[in-house]
CSV table of C-alpha atoms in Angstrom, one decimal:
chain,number,residue,atom,x,y,z
A,1,MET,CA,-0.1,-0.1,0.0
A,2,PRO,CA,2.9,2.7,0.7
A,3,LEU,CA,4.0,1.7,-2.9
A,4,LYS,CA,0.4,2.2,-4.2
A,5,MET,CA,0.7,5.7,-2.5
A,6,LEU,CA,4.2,6.1,-4.0
A,7,GLU,CA,2.7,5.7,-7.5
A,8,SER,CA,0.2,8.2,-6.9
A,9,PHE,CA,3.3,10.7,-6.3
A,10,MET,CA,4.5,10.3,-9.6
A,11,ASN,CA,5.4,12.9,-12.0
A,12,LYS,CA,4.7,15.1,-9.0
A,13,ARG,CA,7.3,17.2,-7.3
A,14,ILE,CA,8.0,15.2,-3.6
A,15,SER,CA,10.5,16.0,-0.9
A,16,LEU,CA,12.3,13.3,0.7
A,17,LEU,CA,14.6,12.9,4.0
A,18,LEU,CA,17.1,11.3,4.1
A,19,LYS,CA,18.8,9.7,6.8
A,20,ASP,CA,21.8,12.1,6.8
A,21,ASN,CA,19.5,15.1,7.1
A,22,ARG,CA,20.1,15.8,3.6
A,23,ILE,CA,16.3,16.7,1.6
A,24,LEU,CA,16.3,16.0,-2.0
A,25,GLU,CA,13.2,18.0,-3.8
A,26,GLY,CA,12.3,17.0,-7.3
A,27,LYS,CA,9.6,15.5,-9.9
A,28,LEU,CA,9.2,11.6,-9.1
A,29,ALA,CA,9.8,10.1,-12.4
A,30,GLY,CA,10.3,6.4,-11.0
A,31,TYR,CA,10.8,4.0,-8.4
A,32,ASP,CA,11.0,0.1,-7.7
A,33,ASP,CA,10.2,-2.2,-4.8
A,34,TYR,CA,12.9,-1.3,-2.7
A,35,MET,CA,12.2,3.0,-3.0
A,36,ASN,CA,15.0,3.3,-5.3
A,37,MET,CA,13.8,6.6,-6.9
A,38,VAL,CA,14.6,8.7,-10.1
A,39,LEU,CA,13.8,12.4,-9.4
A,40,LEU,CA,13.8,15.0,-12.4
A,41,ASP,CA,15.0,18.8,-11.5
A,42,THR,CA,16.3,17.8,-8.1
A,43,GLU,CA,17.3,20.2,-5.7
A,44,GLU,CA,19.5,19.2,-2.5
A,45,LYS,CA,19.5,21.1,0.5
A,46,ALA,CA,21.9,20.3,3.4
A,47,SER,CA,22.0,22.6,6.6
A,48,ASP,CA,21.8,26.2,5.1
A,49,MET,CA,22.6,25.4,1.4
A,50,THR,CA,20.9,24.4,-2.0
A,51,ARG,CA,22.3,22.9,-4.7
A,52,LYS,CA,20.5,21.8,-8.3
A,53,LEU,CA,21.3,18.5,-9.4
A,54,GLY,CA,18.9,17.8,-12.4
A,55,THR,CA,18.4,14.1,-12.9
A,56,VAL,CA,18.9,12.0,-9.7
A,57,ILE,CA,19.1,8.2,-9.1
A,58,LEU,CA,18.4,7.7,-5.2
A,59,ARG,CA,19.1,4.7,-3.2
A,60,GLY,CA,16.0,3.8,-1.3
A,61,ASN,CA,18.0,2.7,2.0
A,62,ASN,CA,18.6,6.3,2.3
A,63,VAL,CA,15.1,7.6,2.9
A,64,VAL,CA,13.3,8.4,6.3
A,65,ARG,CA,10.0,10.0,4.7
A,66,MET,CA,8.5,11.3,1.6
A,67,THR,CA,6.1,14.1,1.2
A,68,LEU,CA,4.1,15.7,-1.6
A,69,ILE,CA,5.4,19.3,-2.2
A,70,ASP,CA,2.2,21.6,-3.1
B,1,MET,CA,0.4,-10.5,15.2
B,2,PRO,CA,2.1,-7.0,15.7
B,3,LEU,CA,1.0,-6.5,11.8
B,4,LYS,CA,-2.4,-7.7,13.0
B,5,MET,CA,-2.4,-5.1,15.9
B,6,LEU,CA,-1.1,-2.6,13.0
B,7,GLU,CA,-4.3,-3.2,11.4
B,8,SER,CA,-6.3,-2.1,14.2
B,9,PHE,CA,-4.5,1.1,14.2
B,10,MET,CA,-5.8,1.8,10.7
B,11,ASN,CA,-7.8,5.3,10.2
B,12,LYS,CA,-6.6,6.1,14.0
B,13,ARG,CA,-3.9,8.7,14.7
B,14,ILE,CA,-0.4,7.0,15.6
B,15,SER,CA,2.5,8.4,16.9
B,16,LEU,CA,5.9,6.9,15.7
B,17,LEU,CA,9.0,7.2,17.2
B,18,LEU,CA,12.1,7.2,14.4
B,19,LYS,CA,15.6,6.0,15.1
B,20,ASP,CA,16.9,9.4,15.0
B,21,ASN,CA,14.4,10.5,17.7
B,22,ARG,CA,12.2,12.0,15.3
B,23,ILE,CA,8.2,11.7,16.0
B,24,LEU,CA,5.9,11.8,13.3
B,25,GLU,CA,1.9,11.9,14.4
B,26,GLY,CA,-0.7,10.8,11.7
B,27,LYS,CA,-3.8,8.9,10.7
B,28,LEU,CA,-2.5,5.4,9.2
B,29,ALA,CA,-3.7,5.0,6.0
B,30,GLY,CA,-1.6,2.1,4.9
B,31,TYR,CA,1.1,-0.4,5.5
B,32,ASP,CA,3.1,-3.4,4.5
B,33,ASP,CA,4.8,-6.3,5.7
B,34,TYR,CA,8.0,-4.1,6.1
B,35,MET,CA,5.8,-1.7,8.2
B,36,ASN,CA,6.4,0.8,5.7
B,37,MET,CA,3.4,3.4,6.3
B,38,VAL,CA,1.3,6.1,4.7
B,39,LEU,CA,0.6,8.8,7.2
B,40,LEU,CA,-2.2,11.4,6.7
B,41,ASP,CA,-2.3,14.6,8.3
B,42,THR,CA,1.0,14.4,9.6
B,43,GLU,CA,2.8,16.5,11.9
B,44,GLU,CA,6.5,16.1,12.7
B,45,LYS,CA,8.2,16.8,15.8
B,46,ALA,CA,12.2,17.0,16.2
B,47,SER,CA,13.8,18.7,19.4
B,48,ASP,CA,11.5,21.7,20.1
B,49,MET,CA,10.0,22.2,16.4
B,50,THR,CA,6.9,20.7,15.2
B,51,ARG,CA,6.3,20.7,11.1
B,52,LYS,CA,2.8,19.8,9.2
B,53,LEU,CA,4.0,17.7,6.7
B,54,GLY,CA,0.6,16.2,5.1
B,55,THR,CA,0.7,13.2,3.4
B,56,VAL,CA,3.9,11.0,4.5
B,57,ILE,CA,5.4,7.5,3.5
B,58,LEU,CA,7.3,6.4,5.8
B,59,ARG,CA,10.2,3.7,5.2
B,60,GLY,CA,9.5,1.0,8.0
B,61,ASN,CA,13.1,0.4,8.8
B,62,ASN,CA,13.7,3.7,10.6
B,63,VAL,CA,10.6,3.1,12.9
B,64,VAL,CA,11.3,2.0,16.7
B,65,ARG,CA,7.6,2.0,18.0
B,66,MET,CA,4.5,3.2,17.6
B,67,THR,CA,1.4,4.3,19.7
B,68,LEU,CA,-1.9,5.1,19.6
B,69,ILE,CA,-2.7,9.0,20.2
B,70,ASP,CA,-6.1,9.4,21.9
C,1,MET,CA,13.9,-21.8,21.3
C,2,PRO,CA,14.3,-18.2,22.1
C,3,LEU,CA,11.1,-17.7,20.4
C,4,LYS,CA,9.4,-20.6,22.4
C,5,MET,CA,10.9,-18.9,25.5
C,6,LEU,CA,9.0,-15.8,24.1
C,7,GLU,CA,5.7,-17.7,24.2
C,8,SER,CA,6.2,-18.3,27.8
C,9,PHE,CA,6.4,-14.4,28.3
C,10,MET,CA,2.9,-14.1,27.2
C,11,ASN,CA,0.8,-12.2,28.9
C,12,LYS,CA,3.5,-11.3,31.5
C,13,ARG,CA,5.1,-7.8,32.1
C,14,ILE,CA,8.5,-7.8,30.4
C,15,SER,CA,11.2,-5.5,30.4
C,16,LEU,CA,13.0,-4.6,26.6
C,17,LEU,CA,16.3,-3.1,26.5
C,18,LEU,CA,16.5,-1.3,23.0
C,19,LYS,CA,19.5,-0.4,20.8
C,20,ASP,CA,19.3,3.4,21.8
C,21,ASN,CA,19.1,2.4,26.0
C,22,ARG,CA,15.4,3.3,26.0
C,23,ILE,CA,13.5,0.7,28.1
C,24,LEU,CA,10.3,-0.4,27.3
C,25,GLU,CA,8.2,-2.0,30.0
C,26,GLY,CA,4.8,-3.5,29.4
C,27,LYS,CA,2.7,-6.6,29.1
C,28,LEU,CA,3.3,-8.9,26.3
C,29,ALA,CA,0.3,-9.4,24.0
C,30,GLY,CA,1.8,-10.4,20.6
C,31,TYR,CA,4.9,-11.1,18.7
C,32,ASP,CA,6.2,-12.4,15.1
C,33,ASP,CA,9.5,-14.4,13.8
C,34,TYR,CA,11.4,-11.0,13.9
C,35,MET,CA,10.6,-10.4,17.3
C,36,ASN,CA,8.2,-7.6,16.4
C,37,MET,CA,6.2,-7.3,19.3
C,38,VAL,CA,2.8,-6.0,20.8
C,39,LEU,CA,2.9,-4.4,24.4
C,40,LEU,CA,0.2,-3.4,26.5
C,41,ASP,CA,0.3,-1.0,29.5
C,42,THR,CA,3.8,0.2,28.3
C,43,GLU,CA,6.0,2.6,30.3
C,44,GLU,CA,9.0,3.8,28.7
C,45,LYS,CA,12.1,5.1,30.6
C,46,ALA,CA,15.1,6.8,28.9
C,47,SER,CA,17.8,8.5,30.9
C,48,ASP,CA,15.6,9.6,34.1
C,49,MET,CA,12.3,10.4,32.5
C,50,THR,CA,9.6,7.7,32.4
C,51,ARG,CA,6.3,8.0,30.0
C,52,LYS,CA,3.1,5.7,29.9
C,53,LEU,CA,2.4,4.7,26.5
C,54,GLY,CA,-0.2,2.3,26.5
C,55,THR,CA,-0.3,0.1,23.9
C,56,VAL,CA,3.2,0.0,21.5
C,57,ILE,CA,4.1,-2.1,18.6
C,58,LEU,CA,7.8,-2.4,18.7
C,59,ARG,CA,10.0,-3.2,15.7
C,60,GLY,CA,12.2,-6.2,16.7
C,61,ASN,CA,15.4,-5.1,15.4
C,62,ASN,CA,15.5,-2.5,18.2
C,63,VAL,CA,15.6,-5.0,20.6
C,64,VAL,CA,18.9,-6.1,22.9
C,65,ARG,CA,17.5,-8.2,25.1
C,66,MET,CA,14.3,-9.0,26.9
C,67,THR,CA,13.5,-10.1,30.7
C,68,LEU,CA,10.5,-10.9,32.8
C,69,ILE,CA,9.2,-8.4,35.4
C,70,ASP,CA,8.4,-10.4,38.7
D,1,MET,CA,30.3,-25.7,13.1
D,2,PRO,CA,29.8,-22.4,15.3
D,3,LEU,CA,26.2,-23.5,16.0
D,4,LYS,CA,27.7,-27.2,17.0
D,5,MET,CA,30.0,-25.5,19.2
D,6,LEU,CA,27.4,-23.3,21.1
D,7,GLU,CA,25.3,-27.1,21.3
D,8,SER,CA,28.4,-28.0,23.5
D,9,PHE,CA,27.6,-24.3,25.2
D,10,MET,CA,24.4,-25.8,26.5
D,11,ASN,CA,23.7,-25.3,30.3
D,12,LYS,CA,26.9,-24.3,31.0
D,13,ARG,CA,27.7,-20.6,32.1
D,14,ILE,CA,28.7,-18.6,29.2
D,15,SER,CA,29.9,-14.9,28.5
D,16,LEU,CA,28.5,-12.7,26.0
D,17,LEU,CA,30.2,-9.7,24.7
D,18,LEU,CA,27.5,-7.3,23.1
D,19,LYS,CA,28.3,-4.9,20.4
D,20,ASP,CA,27.5,-1.8,22.9
D,21,ASN,CA,30.3,-3.2,25.1
D,22,ARG,CA,27.8,-4.8,27.6
D,23,ILE,CA,28.5,-8.3,29.1
D,24,LEU,CA,26.0,-10.8,30.1
D,25,GLU,CA,27.0,-13.7,31.9
D,26,GLY,CA,24.4,-16.6,32.2
D,27,LYS,CA,23.7,-20.4,31.6
D,28,LEU,CA,22.9,-21.0,28.1
D,29,ALA,CA,19.3,-22.8,27.9
D,30,GLY,CA,18.7,-22.5,24.4
D,31,TYR,CA,19.3,-20.7,20.9
D,32,ASP,CA,18.7,-20.7,17.3
D,33,ASP,CA,20.0,-20.4,13.8
D,34,TYR,CA,20.7,-16.7,14.1
D,35,MET,CA,22.3,-17.2,17.5
D,36,ASN,CA,19.2,-15.8,19.4
D,37,MET,CA,19.9,-17.1,22.8
D,38,VAL,CA,18.0,-17.8,26.4
D,39,LEU,CA,20.2,-17.2,29.2
D,40,LEU,CA,19.1,-18.1,32.8
D,41,ASP,CA,20.2,-16.6,36.3
D,42,THR,CA,21.7,-13.7,33.6
D,43,GLU,CA,24.1,-11.1,35.0
D,44,GLU,CA,24.8,-7.8,33.0
D,45,LYS,CA,27.9,-5.7,33.5
D,46,ALA,CA,27.8,-2.3,31.7
D,47,SER,CA,31.0,-0.1,32.5
D,48,ASP,CA,30.9,-0.8,36.6
D,49,MET,CA,27.9,-1.7,37.3
D,50,THR,CA,26.6,-5.1,37.5
D,51,ARG,CA,22.7,-6.2,37.9
D,52,LYS,CA,20.9,-9.3,38.2
D,53,LEU,CA,18.7,-9.9,35.5
D,54,GLY,CA,17.2,-13.8,35.6
D,55,THR,CA,15.7,-15.3,32.5
D,56,VAL,CA,16.9,-13.1,29.0
D,57,ILE,CA,16.1,-13.6,25.8
D,58,LEU,CA,18.9,-12.1,23.6
D,59,ARG,CA,18.7,-11.1,19.8
D,60,GLY,CA,21.6,-12.5,18.1
D,61,ASN,CA,22.6,-9.8,16.1
D,62,ASN,CA,23.7,-7.8,19.2
D,63,VAL,CA,26.3,-10.4,20.0
D,64,VAL,CA,29.9,-10.2,19.2
D,65,ARG,CA,31.7,-13.2,20.9
D,66,MET,CA,31.2,-15.8,23.4
D,67,THR,CA,33.1,-17.6,25.8
D,68,LEU,CA,32.6,-20.4,28.3
D,69,ILE,CA,33.0,-19.1,32.0
D,70,ASP,CA,34.8,-22.1,34.1
E,1,MET,CA,13.0,2.0,-13.1
E,2,PRO,CA,15.6,3.3,-11.3
E,3,LEU,CA,17.8,0.8,-12.7
E,4,LYS,CA,17.0,1.8,-16.5
E,5,MET,CA,17.7,5.0,-15.7
E,6,LEU,CA,21.0,3.7,-14.8
E,7,GLU,CA,21.3,2.3,-18.1
E,8,SER,CA,20.8,5.9,-19.6
E,9,PHE,CA,23.8,6.7,-17.6
E,10,MET,CA,26.3,4.2,-19.4
E,11,ASN,CA,29.0,5.4,-20.8
E,12,LYS,CA,28.5,9.1,-19.2
E,13,ARG,CA,30.4,10.9,-16.7
E,14,ILE,CA,28.5,10.8,-13.3
E,15,SER,CA,28.7,12.1,-9.8
E,16,LEU,CA,28.4,9.7,-6.9
E,17,LEU,CA,27.6,10.9,-3.1
E,18,LEU,CA,28.8,8.4,-1.0
E,19,LYS,CA,27.7,7.5,2.8
E,20,ASP,CA,30.7,9.0,4.4
E,21,ASN,CA,30.4,12.1,2.0
E,22,ARG,CA,33.1,11.2,-0.5
E,23,ILE,CA,32.2,12.2,-3.9
E,24,LEU,CA,33.1,10.0,-6.7
E,25,GLU,CA,33.4,11.2,-10.6
E,26,GLY,CA,33.7,8.8,-13.4
E,27,LYS,CA,32.5,7.5,-16.5
E,28,LEU,CA,30.2,4.8,-16.1
E,29,ALA,CA,31.3,1.6,-17.4
E,30,GLY,CA,29.1,-1.1,-15.9
E,31,TYR,CA,26.6,-2.0,-12.9
E,32,ASP,CA,24.5,-4.6,-11.5
E,33,ASP,CA,21.2,-4.9,-9.5
E,34,TYR,CA,22.8,-4.2,-6.1
E,35,MET,CA,24.4,-0.8,-7.6
E,36,ASN,CA,27.6,-2.0,-7.4
E,37,MET,CA,29.5,0.0,-10.3
E,38,VAL,CA,32.3,0.3,-12.3
E,39,LEU,CA,33.6,3.8,-13.0
E,40,LEU,CA,36.8,4.6,-15.4
E,41,ASP,CA,38.6,8.0,-15.2
E,42,THR,CA,37.5,8.2,-11.8
E,43,GLU,CA,38.2,11.3,-9.4
E,44,GLU,CA,37.4,11.3,-5.5
E,45,LYS,CA,36.8,14.3,-3.9
E,46,ALA,CA,36.8,14.3,-0.2
E,47,SER,CA,36.8,17.3,2.1
E,48,ASP,CA,38.9,19.5,0.2
E,49,MET,CA,41.2,17.1,-1.3
E,50,THR,CA,40.8,15.6,-5.3
E,51,ARG,CA,42.6,12.4,-6.1
E,52,LYS,CA,42.5,10.7,-9.3
E,53,LEU,CA,42.0,7.0,-8.9
E,54,GLY,CA,41.3,5.7,-12.5
E,55,THR,CA,39.4,2.2,-12.8
E,56,VAL,CA,37.1,2.0,-9.7
E,57,ILE,CA,35.0,-0.8,-8.6
E,58,LEU,CA,32.4,0.8,-5.9
E,59,ARG,CA,30.0,-1.4,-3.5
E,60,GLY,CA,26.7,-0.3,-4.1
E,61,ASN,CA,25.6,-0.3,-0.7
E,62,ASN,CA,27.8,2.8,-0.1
E,63,VAL,CA,26.0,5.0,-2.7
E,64,VAL,CA,23.4,7.5,-1.3
E,65,ARG,CA,22.6,9.4,-5.0
E,66,MET,CA,24.0,9.6,-8.4
E,67,THR,CA,23.7,12.4,-10.9
E,68,LEU,CA,24.9,13.4,-14.6
E,69,ILE,CA,28.1,15.8,-14.9
E,70,ASP,CA,27.4,18.0,-18.0
F,1,MET,CA,37.4,-18.5,-2.8
F,2,PRO,CA,37.9,-16.8,0.4
F,3,LEU,CA,36.2,-19.7,2.1
F,4,LYS,CA,38.4,-21.9,0.7
F,5,MET,CA,41.4,-20.0,2.0
F,6,LEU,CA,39.4,-19.7,5.5
F,7,GLU,CA,39.6,-23.9,5.1
F,8,SER,CA,43.6,-23.3,4.8
F,9,PHE,CA,43.5,-21.8,8.1
F,10,MET,CA,41.6,-24.2,10.1
F,11,ASN,CA,43.8,-25.6,12.9
F,12,LYS,CA,46.5,-22.6,12.5
F,13,ARG,CA,46.7,-19.2,14.8
F,14,ILE,CA,44.6,-16.7,13.1
F,15,SER,CA,44.2,-12.8,13.7
F,16,LEU,CA,41.2,-11.2,13.6
F,17,LEU,CA,40.5,-7.5,13.3
F,18,LEU,CA,36.6,-6.7,14.5
F,19,LYS,CA,34.7,-3.5,13.4
F,20,ASP,CA,34.9,-2.2,17.0
F,21,ASN,CA,39.1,-2.5,16.4
F,22,ARG,CA,39.2,-5.3,19.2
F,23,ILE,CA,41.7,-8.0,17.8
F,24,LEU,CA,41.2,-11.7,18.8
F,25,GLU,CA,43.7,-14.0,18.0
F,26,GLY,CA,43.3,-17.4,18.4
F,27,LYS,CA,43.8,-21.1,16.4
F,28,LEU,CA,40.9,-21.6,14.0
F,29,ALA,CA,38.8,-24.8,15.2
F,30,GLY,CA,35.8,-24.1,12.7
F,31,TYR,CA,33.6,-21.9,10.8
F,32,ASP,CA,30.5,-21.6,8.4
F,33,ASP,CA,29.4,-19.5,5.5
F,34,TYR,CA,28.6,-16.4,7.4
F,35,MET,CA,32.3,-16.5,8.8
F,36,ASN,CA,31.1,-17.3,12.3
F,37,MET,CA,34.1,-18.9,13.7
F,38,VAL,CA,35.1,-21.1,16.6
F,39,LEU,CA,38.8,-20.2,18.1
F,40,LEU,CA,40.5,-22.0,20.8
F,41,ASP,CA,43.4,-20.3,23.2
F,42,THR,CA,42.3,-16.9,22.2
F,43,GLU,CA,43.7,-14.0,23.4
F,44,GLU,CA,41.9,-10.6,22.9
F,45,LYS,CA,43.9,-7.1,22.4
F,46,ALA,CA,42.0,-3.9,23.1
F,47,SER,CA,43.9,-0.6,23.0
F,48,ASP,CA,46.5,-1.6,25.2
F,49,MET,CA,45.1,-4.7,27.1
F,50,THR,CA,45.4,-8.2,26.3
F,51,ARG,CA,43.0,-10.9,27.9
F,52,LYS,CA,43.1,-14.7,27.7
F,53,LEU,CA,39.3,-16.1,26.4
F,54,GLY,CA,40.2,-19.7,25.9
F,55,THR,CA,37.4,-21.0,23.3
F,56,VAL,CA,35.8,-18.5,21.6
F,57,ILE,CA,32.5,-18.4,18.9
F,58,LEU,CA,32.4,-15.1,17.0
F,59,ARG,CA,29.7,-13.9,14.8
F,60,GLY,CA,30.8,-13.5,11.6
F,61,ASN,CA,29.5,-9.9,10.6
F,62,ASN,CA,31.7,-8.4,13.1
F,63,VAL,CA,34.8,-9.1,11.3
F,64,VAL,CA,36.8,-7.0,9.0
F,65,ARG,CA,39.9,-8.9,8.2
F,66,MET,CA,41.9,-12.2,8.9
F,67,THR,CA,45.6,-13.1,8.6
F,68,LEU,CA,47.7,-15.9,9.7
F,69,ILE,CA,50.0,-15.5,12.8
F,70,ASP,CA,53.4,-17.0,11.7
G,1,MET,CA,29.4,-6.6,-14.7
G,2,PRO,CA,31.3,-5.3,-11.4
G,3,LEU,CA,32.3,-8.9,-10.7
G,4,LYS,CA,33.7,-9.5,-13.9
G,5,MET,CA,35.5,-6.4,-13.8
G,6,LEU,CA,36.9,-7.7,-10.3
G,7,GLU,CA,37.9,-10.8,-12.3
G,8,SER,CA,39.9,-8.6,-14.3
G,9,PHE,CA,41.9,-7.5,-11.6
G,10,MET,CA,42.8,-11.4,-10.4
G,11,ASN,CA,46.5,-11.4,-9.6
G,12,LYS,CA,47.2,-8.0,-9.8
G,13,ARG,CA,48.0,-5.4,-7.1
G,14,ILE,CA,44.9,-3.4,-5.8
G,15,SER,CA,44.1,-0.7,-3.4
G,16,LEU,CA,40.9,-1.3,-1.4
G,17,LEU,CA,39.2,1.4,0.9
G,18,LEU,CA,37.3,0.3,3.8
G,19,LYS,CA,34.3,1.9,5.7
G,20,ASP,CA,36.8,2.9,8.7
G,21,ASN,CA,39.1,4.4,6.1
G,22,ARG,CA,41.6,1.6,6.9
G,23,ILE,CA,43.2,0.8,3.1
G,24,LEU,CA,44.4,-2.6,2.3
G,25,GLU,CA,46.8,-3.1,-0.7
G,26,GLY,CA,47.7,-6.6,-2.0
G,27,LYS,CA,47.7,-8.9,-4.7
G,28,LEU,CA,44.1,-10.1,-5.4
G,29,ALA,CA,44.0,-13.9,-5.2
G,30,GLY,CA,40.4,-14.8,-5.1
G,31,TYR,CA,37.1,-13.3,-4.4
G,32,ASP,CA,33.1,-14.7,-4.0
G,33,ASP,CA,29.6,-12.9,-5.0
G,34,TYR,CA,29.6,-10.7,-1.8
G,35,MET,CA,32.9,-9.5,-2.5
G,36,ASN,CA,34.8,-11.2,0.4
G,37,MET,CA,38.6,-11.1,-1.0
G,38,VAL,CA,41.7,-13.0,-0.4
G,39,LEU,CA,44.5,-11.0,-0.8
G,40,LEU,CA,48.6,-11.9,-1.0
G,41,ASP,CA,51.5,-9.6,0.5
G,42,THR,CA,48.8,-7.4,1.8
G,43,GLU,CA,49.8,-4.1,3.6
G,44,GLU,CA,47.4,-2.1,5.6
G,45,LYS,CA,47.7,2.0,5.9
G,46,ALA,CA,45.6,3.5,8.8
G,47,SER,CA,46.2,7.0,9.7
G,48,ASP,CA,50.0,7.4,9.4
G,49,MET,CA,50.9,3.6,10.0
G,50,THR,CA,51.8,1.2,7.6
G,51,ARG,CA,51.8,-2.7,8.3
G,52,LYS,CA,52.4,-6.0,6.4
G,53,LEU,CA,49.8,-8.4,7.1
G,54,GLY,CA,50.7,-11.2,4.3
G,55,THR,CA,47.5,-13.0,3.2
G,56,VAL,CA,44.5,-11.6,4.5
G,57,ILE,CA,40.6,-13.0,4.2
G,58,LEU,CA,38.6,-9.5,3.8
G,59,ARG,CA,34.8,-9.8,4.4
G,60,GLY,CA,32.8,-7.8,1.3
G,61,ASN,CA,30.9,-5.7,3.6
G,62,ASN,CA,33.8,-3.6,4.9
G,63,VAL,CA,34.5,-2.5,1.4
G,64,VAL,CA,34.0,0.9,-0.2
G,65,ARG,CA,35.9,0.8,-3.3
G,66,MET,CA,38.6,-1.0,-5.2
G,67,THR,CA,41.5,0.5,-7.5
G,68,LEU,CA,44.3,-0.7,-9.5
G,69,ILE,CA,47.8,-0.1,-8.1
G,70,ASP,CA,49.9,0.6,-11.2
């Protein structure tokens, strides 16, 4: 059911909190059963720094939680 | 049996303690065998800060314990 | 055999030491093969603070050891 | 072969070093393939403190090494 | 789908952020299902130091995220 | 092939570096596929302290590397 | 494909970075699917110290990356 919810996040901008407190924001373009994800137009926020990363492949085991950005 | 208990938490507000001491409170809208969860109307509490997160997908391996909020 | 021992703890108050040094005390109401557990009337003790938590679902991989409370 | 050795430790007092440097000493009353163990008349030694714990169920993934106590 | 995206990174220069904050930049020459990777002409950046490493085999479980270098 | 090499270490004194920097030296008397090991006449060296441990069962996932002691 | 690359490293001197920042340099004499490895004529470099270790069996899950030494 969480994976089905992930399906409903497709093609929308999401915010991901990672285990190292990094935040990635991007458009969800793909995912698999391990919550590996592909993000487009990604921005990374760590402490007080923002970087544009473009297309990102993220390993799912670094993820704490995901939310929609409205 | 813990998963059956999780079933009884469905559509109720729960509080989740994560491994990084973060607390998520939200209405449980879904879960799977890995204790990945979908939460609605979620609030996140870390140290002395509260943030509204809305709909959250949580990776189960970050969870320490869950309780009902009455 | 440890799981059979866990069976003998059912409906008794147990004390659980977690990896983050937190202690949970509650009545064991259920468990599964991963040592995920359901506890009733749970109290949590961390450093010098005690909190009543009521019904708790605990992820087994946080557990270090369990003992009976007499 | 290590599990066969564990069999030879049955009903004897053993000392277990855990990953958090805690030491548990008790009579080995059971174990499984994951090195989950049941210990009787257990004493726990952490830094300079000793506590009697009685019967303990230990999760195997916390264990570093085990020795016989003579 | 993230692995299919990885396929589209083949023979291109990518930047990898590792869990220890190390960054590897190199041409992706191979990968497997665990996101183990082979990189050519690799440069490693840790804190304020850059080292040329040539051909690198990377264990996938150290990876946080990957991006294309344009 | 590493396990076949381990076979060639049987009945010889080996030195094991553990993840917590502890060193165990003992005669290898058994092992399994997870690199769980049985050591005889074991000595443990941590910081500047040496302790005789006798027969030791070691959980393989604590091991970094093994060498022969000549 | 990374394992096939590892095959091409056989009988050559390689440098391995471990998760604890230790570096092992030796001739690759064997490996398995978990990237467990056998190294010959191994030298270990940690902070500013070098030690000769001879034949080493290394557990693969400690490895970050491998490179050829020319």
